[in-house]
Coordinates of C-alpha atoms in Angstrom, one line a residue:
M1284 CA -12.0 -25.5 10.7
Q1285 CA -10.3 -26.4 7.0
P1286 CA -8.1 -23.9 6.4
M1287 CA -7.9 -22.7 3.3
L1288 CA -5.6 -21.0 0.9
A1289 CA -6.2 -17.9 -1.6
V1290 CA -4.2 -17.3 -4.3
T1291 CA -3.5 -13.5 -6.3
A1292 CA -0.7 -13.0 -8.9
P1293 CA -0.8 -9.2 -10.5
H1294 CA -0.6 -11.5 -13.7
P1295 CA -3.4 -14.0 -15.0
G1296 CA -1.4 -17.1 -14.9
I1297 CA -2.0 -21.2 -13.6
I1298 CA -1.2 -22.0 -10.7
Y1299 CA 0.0 -26.1 -9.4
I1300 CA 0.4 -27.4 -6.1
N1301 CA 2.1 -30.3 -4.8
G1302 CA 2.5 -31.2 -8.8
R1303 CA -0.7 -31.2 -9.8
F1304 CA -3.2 -28.5 -11.8
S1305 CA -5.0 -26.5 -9.3
G1306 CA -6.7 -23.9 -11.6
E1307 CA -6.1 -20.2 -12.9
V1308 CA -5.4 -17.2 -10.5
S1309 CA -5.2 -13.5 -11.1
R1310 CA -5.3 -10.8 -9.1
A1311 CA -8.9 -9.8 -9.5
Q1312 CA -10.1 -13.9 -9.4
P1313 CA -7.4 -15.2 -5.8
L1314 CA -7.6 -19.3 -6.6
L1315 CA -9.0 -20.9 -3.4
R1316 CA -7.9 -24.1 -2.5
P1317 CA -7.8 -26.4 0.8
V1318 CA -4.9 -27.0 2.4
C1319 CA -3.6 -29.4 4.8
P1320 CA -3.0 -27.6 8.2
T1321 CA 0.5 -29.5 8.9
G1322 CA 3.5 -29.9 5.9
A1323 CA 5.2 -28.4 2.9
L1324 CA 3.2 -26.8 0.0
Y1325 CA 4.9 -26.3 -3.0
L1326 CA 3.3 -23.8 -5.3
D1327 CA 4.0 -23.6 -8.9
Y1328 CA 2.6 -20.3 -11.0
R1329 CA 2.9 -20.3 -14.4
P1330 CA 2.4 -16.9 -16.1
L1331 CA 0.0 -16.8 -19.3
T1332 CA 1.4 -13.2 -20.8
R1333 CA 4.9 -12.2 -21.4
A1334 CA 4.8 -9.8 -18.8
C1335 CA 6.7 -11.7 -15.7
E1336 CA 8.9 -14.8 -15.1
A1337 CA 7.3 -18.5 -13.8
M1338 CA 8.4 -18.8 -10.2
T1339 CA 8.0 -21.8 -8.5
R1340 CA 7.9 -21.5 -3.8
R1341 CA 7.7 -23.3 -0.8
I1342 CA 5.7 -23.0 1.7
V1343 CA 5.9 -25.0 5.6
F1344 CA 2.1 -25.0 7.1
S1345 CA 2.0 -25.6 11.3
G1346 CA -1.1 -25.6 12.4
G1347 CA -3.4 -24.2 9.9
A1348 CA -1.0 -21.4 8.9
P1349 CA 2.5 -20.7 6.8
L1350 CA 5.5 -20.4 9.4
Q1351 CA 6.6 -17.1 9.3
E1352 CA 10.1 -18.3 8.9
S1353 CA 8.6 -19.8 5.9
V1354 CA 7.3 -17.1 4.7
E1355 CA 9.8 -14.7 5.0
S1356 CA 12.9 -17.2 3.3
A1357 CA 10.2 -16.9 -0.4
E1358 CA 11.1 -13.1 -0.6
D1359 CA 8.8 -12.5 -3.2
V1360 CA 5.9 -13.6 -1.9
R1361 CA 3.2 -12.0 0.8
A1362 CA 1.0 -13.6 3.0
V1363 CA -1.2 -12.4 4.8
L1364 CA -3.7 -14.4 7.7
W1365 CA -7.7 -13.5 7.4
P1366 CA -10.3 -14.4 10.7
G1367 CA -12.2 -18.0 9.2
N1368 CA -8.5 -20.0 8.6
V1369 CA -7.7 -18.2 5.1
T1370 CA -4.8 -17.3 4.3
E1371 CA -4.1 -15.0 1.6
L1372 CA -1.0 -16.0 -0.7
E1373 CA -0.2 -12.6 -3.3
L1374 CA 2.8 -14.2 -5.3
L1375 CA 5.4 -11.4 -7.2
P1376 CA 6.8 -13.1 -9.2
E1377 CA 10.0 -11.4 -11.8
P1378 CA 8.8 -9.0 -14.2
R1379 CA 10.5 -9.7 -17.5
A1380 CA 13.5 -6.8 -18.6
Q1381 CA 12.3 -4.1 -20.9
P1382 CA 14.5 -2.4 -22.9
P1383 CA 16.1 0.5 -20.5
R1384 CA 14.9 4.3 -21.5
T1385 CA 17.3 7.4 -21.8
F1386 CA 17.2 11.1 -22.5
S1387 CA 20.2 13.7 -22.3
P1388 CA 19.1 17.1 -20.9
S1389 CA 21.8 19.4 -21.0
G1390 CA 24.6 16.8 -21.9
H1391 CA 24.0 14.4 -19.6
E1392 CA 22.9 10.5 -19.8
F1393 CA 20.2 9.4 -18.8
R1394 CA 19.2 5.9 -18.0
L1395 CA 15.6 4.3 -16.9
E1396 CA 16.1 0.4 -17.1
G1397 CA 15.1 -2.6 -15.1
L1398 CA 12.2 -3.5 -12.5
P1399 CA 11.8 -1.6 -10.7
P1400 CA 12.9 1.0 -12.2
R1401 CA 17.1 2.1 -11.1
L1402 CA 18.0 5.9 -12.9
S1403 CA 21.3 6.7 -14.0
C1404 CA 23.4 9.4 -14.8
D1405 CA 26.5 8.9 -17.1
G1406 CA 27.1 5.7 -15.7
R1407 CA 26.8 6.5 -12.2
A1408 CA 23.7 4.8 -10.4
L1409 CA 21.3 7.1 -8.7
C1410 CA 18.7 5.8 -6.7
T1411 CA 15.1 3.0 -7.9
L1412 CA 12.4 4.8 -8.3
P1413 CA 8.8 3.7 -7.3
D1414 CA 6.7 1.3 -10.1
G1415 CA 5.2 2.6 -13.0
A1416 CA 8.2 5.7 -12.9
E1417 CA 8.2 7.5 -16.4
L1418 CA 11.1 9.0 -17.6
P1419 CA 11.4 12.4 -16.3
E1420 CA 11.4 16.1 -16.8
P1421 CA 14.6 18.3 -15.6
H1422 CA 14.4 21.8 -14.7
L1423 CA 17.7 23.7 -13.9
L1424 CA 17.2 26.5 -10.2
P1425 CA 19.5 28.4 -9.2
E1426 CA 20.9 25.7 -6.4
G1427 CA 20.2 22.5 -8.2
A1428 CA 18.7 20.5 -11.0
I1429 CA 15.3 18.6 -10.2
L1430 CA 14.1 15.9 -11.4
L1431 CA 9.9 14.9 -12.1
G1432 CA 8.1 13.1 -13.6
R1433 CA 5.1 10.4 -12.9
A1434 CA 4.6 7.3 -11.3
S1435 CA 1.7 4.6 -10.3
E1436 CA -0.8 6.9 -8.0
G1437 CA 0.8 9.6 -8.5
M1438 CA 3.9 11.5 -9.0
Y1439 CA 8.0 11.6 -7.6
L1440 CA 10.6 13.8 -8.0
L1441 CA 14.8 13.4 -7.3
S1442 CA 16.7 16.4 -6.7
M1443 CA 20.4 16.5 -7.8
D1444 CA 23.5 18.6 -7.7
P1445 CA 23.9 21.5 -10.3
D1446 CA 26.3 19.1 -12.4
F1447 CA 24.0 16.6 -12.1
R1448 CA 26.5 14.4 -9.9
G1449 CA 24.5 12.8 -7.5
E1450 CA 21.0 13.0 -5.7
T1451 CA 20.4 15.6 -2.7
G1452 CA 16.8 15.3 -2.2
F1453 CA 14.2 12.8 -3.4
L1454 CA 9.6 13.9 -2.7
R1455 CA 6.9 11.8 -3.7
A1456 CA 3.1 13.1 -3.5
R1457 CA -0.9 12.6 -5.3
Q1458 CA 0.5 15.9 -7.1
I1459 CA 3.8 17.6 -7.5
D1460 CA 4.0 21.3 -8.6
L1461 CA 7.0 24.0 -9.3
E1462 CA 5.5 27.8 -9.2
G1463 CA 7.1 30.1 -10.3
D1464 CA 9.4 31.3 -7.7
G1465 CA 11.5 27.9 -7.5
R1466 CA 8.9 26.0 -4.9
I1467 CA 7.3 23.5 -4.9
R1468 CA 4.2 22.2 -3.7
A1469 CA 3.6 18.3 -2.9
I1470 CA 0.2 17.2 -2.8
V1471 CA 0.5 13.8 -0.2
A1472 CA -2.7 11.6 0.6
P1473 CA -3.0 7.9 2.6
G1474 CA -6.2 7.2 0.6
D1475 CA -8.2 6.6 2.7
T1476 CA -11.6 6.7 3.2
V1477 CA -12.1 10.6 4.2
G1478 CA -9.7 11.9 2.2
H1479 CA -7.1 13.4 4.5
A1480 CA -4.4 14.9 2.7
A1481 CA -1.3 17.8 4.2
L1482 CA -0.3 20.6 1.4
E1483 CA 3.1 21.0 1.6
T1484 CA 5.7 23.6 0.6
W1485 CA 9.3 22.8 -0.2
Q1486 CA 12.4 24.5 -1.4
L1487 CA 15.5 23.1 -2.5
T1488 CA 19.0 24.4 -1.4
G1489 CA 22.3 23.6 -1.9
E1490 CA 22.2 20.7 1.1
G1491 CA 18.6 19.4 -0.4
L1492 CA 14.5 19.1 -0.3
Q1493 CA 14.1 22.3 2.8
L1494 CA 9.9 22.1 3.7
L1495 CA 8.9 25.0 4.7
S1496 CA 5.0 24.7 6.1
S1497 CA 2.9 21.9 5.8
Q1498 CA -0.7 22.3 6.4
S1499 CA -4.0 20.0 6.2
A1500 CA -6.8 19.9 3.2
W1501 CA -8.7 17.1 1.6
A1502 CA -7.6 15.2 -1.5
Q1503 CA -11.5 16.1 -3.1
G1504 CA -11.5 19.7 -2.0
A1505 CA -13.9 18.8 0.4
P1506 CA -13.7 15.5 2.9
R1507 CA -15.5 12.5 1.4
W1508 CA -17.9 12.3 5.3
P1509 CA -18.6 8.2 4.9
Q1510 CA -22.3 7.0 3.4
T1511 CA -22.3 3.3 5.0
P1512 CA -22.1 1.1 8.4
V1513 CA -18.4 0.1 7.2
Q1514 CA -17.2 3.5 6.0
T1515 CA -18.8 5.5 8.7
A1516 CA -16.5 1.7 11.2
M1517 CA -13.4 2.3 8.9
A1518 CA -13.1 6.1 8.9
A1519 CA -12.8 6.4 12.2
V1520 CA -9.9 3.7 13.2
E1521 CA -8.3 5.7 10.1
A1522 CA -8.7 8.8 12.0
A1523 CA -7.6 7.3 15.1
L1524 CA -4.4 6.2 13.3
A1525 CA -3.4 9.4 12.1
G1526 CA -3.4 10.8 15.9
L1527 CA -7.0 12.9 15.2
D1528 CA -8.5 11.6 18.0
A1529 CA -11.1 14.8 17.7
E1530 CA -12.3 13.4 14.2
A1531 CA -12.5 9.9 15.0
E1532 CA -14.9 10.2 18.0
G1533 CA -17.0 12.2 15.9
Y1534 CA -18.2 9.0 14.4
L1535 CA -19.0 7.3 17.8
A1536 CA -22.3 7.5 19.6
P1537 CA -22.6 10.3 22.9
A1538 CA -23.2 6.5 25.3
L1539 CA -19.7 4.5 22.8
R1540 CA -17.8 7.8 23.5
R1541 CA -17.5 8.5 27.1
N1542 CA -16.5 5.4 27.6
F1543 CA -14.1 4.6 24.9
S1544 CA -10.5 5.8 24.2
T1545 CA -9.4 5.7 20.9
D1546 CA -5.0 4.7 22.3
R1547 CA -7.3 1.0 21.5
L1548 CA -7.8 1.4 18.0
R1549 CA -4.2 2.9 17.8
E1550 CA -2.5 -0.6 19.7
A1551 CA -4.6 -2.9 17.7
C1552 CA -3.5 -2.6 14.5
D1553 CA -1.3 -0.7 11.6
L1554 CA -3.8 0.2 9.2
C1555 CA -7.5 -1.2 8.3
V1556 CA -9.4 -2.9 5.9
E1557 CA -12.8 -4.5 4.0
M1558 CA -12.9 -8.4 4.8
K1559 CA -12.4 -10.2 2.1
Y1560 CA -13.3 -13.5 3.2
A1561 CA -16.0 -14.7 5.2
P1562 CA -15.5 -13.4 9.0
P1563 CA -16.4 -16.4 11.8
D1564 CA -19.7 -15.0 12.7
S1565 CA -22.1 -13.1 10.7
R1566 CA -21.9 -10.0 13.2
P1567 CA -20.3 -7.0 10.5
C1568 CA -17.0 -6.0 10.6
V1569 CA -14.0 -4.7 9.6
G1570 CA -10.3 -5.7 9.7
L1571 CA -7.3 -5.1 12.0
L1572 CA -4.1 -5.4 10.3
R1573 CA -0.5 -6.1 12.4
L1574 CA 2.4 -6.4 10.5
E1575 CA 4.1 -9.3 12.1
G1576 CA 7.2 -9.3 9.5
G1577 CA 8.2 -8.3 6.5
N1578 CA 6.6 -10.6 4.1
L1579 CA 3.7 -11.6 7.0
A1580 CA 0.9 -9.6 8.3
R1581 CA -2.2 -11.2 10.5
V1582 CA -6.3 -9.5 10.6
A1583 CA -8.6 -9.7 13.2
P1584 CA -12.1 -8.4 13.0
L1585 CA -13.2 -5.8 14.9
Y1586 CA -16.9 -5.8 15.3
Y1587 CA -18.9 -3.2 15.6
R1588 CA -22.9 -1.5 15.6
C1589 CA -23.9 1.0 14.2
T1590 CA -26.7 3.9 14.0
A1591 CA -28.4 6.1 11.5
S1592 CA -27.9 9.5 13.4
G1593 CA -27.3 12.0 10.8
G1594 CA -24.2 13.4 12.0
P1595 CA -21.9 16.5 11.3
Q1596 CA -20.0 13.0 10.0
G1597 CA -22.3 11.6 8.1
P1598 CA -25.7 9.6 8.5
Y1599 CA -24.3 7.0 10.9
Q1600 CA -22.9 6.9 14.2
I1601 CA -21.2 4.0 16.1
D1602 CA -22.2 2.8 19.4
L1603 CA -20.9 -0.1 20.0
F1604 CA -17.2 -1.7 19.3
E1605 CA -16.1 -5.2 20.2
F1606 CA -12.4 -6.4 20.0
P1607 CA -11.6 -9.7 19.4

């Protein structure tokens, strides 16, 4: 089968492959092109905005797929090998430098600059903050100080000693709130199909952040049970990966439940994803993604068959799982 290349980038741009113009690319619109199964591939990305820099990278193919050492050497490229001989390359060009942002609580100058954003206090480097981090709001507590801010897909919290000399802890969650008694409430949500979450309670001590309790919760206040066959298959894998065997088995029809171990799902992948490109055959399937390196992952199809059963965890149950 002819190997295919799918290229994406965070900002609109144009792609040259081996010196020849190949087309336009963006995050939502990948560039699809057939490629030679062996040999070096030179990718030239030229952005159409001022948000990032241009980049050129060399990826070596062998047997229809990129060599792992070739991908790992290109630190700002992420590769996913999909069924059907499709290689997806996500280009991560260097963002253009932004003006530093500063604020001065209690006479201390904090500086947020660079991408990813780096925070410093009075000239001392503290830590790297999540993508999209906004300037934090300082809070003084008896045991130290807290910097609380928003970032992409949630919030972050940085705890420091009372004199702002250094950090003592870091927390990232979907929502973080400071209670009147000084305790910290955080909602940690992985963003899965059903909406699992954990409600955590933290307290700032002289040594840093201390976890007081953690209890299961729902990100939306109630479970969003899957309503389609593909959502049902994904929810079953996600529950198994989270160690929720009873929930995972609840998506299975009784006959499959008696003869199937959720350990097989945990052993098969690190993450469950929807299929982005046409699988090898027409049977319905979801993708089992397995990391093979820091920049490289491989997706295998997990074929399934669902029947309408009207169970307590949605209108469908799975009566067949078939691994490749």
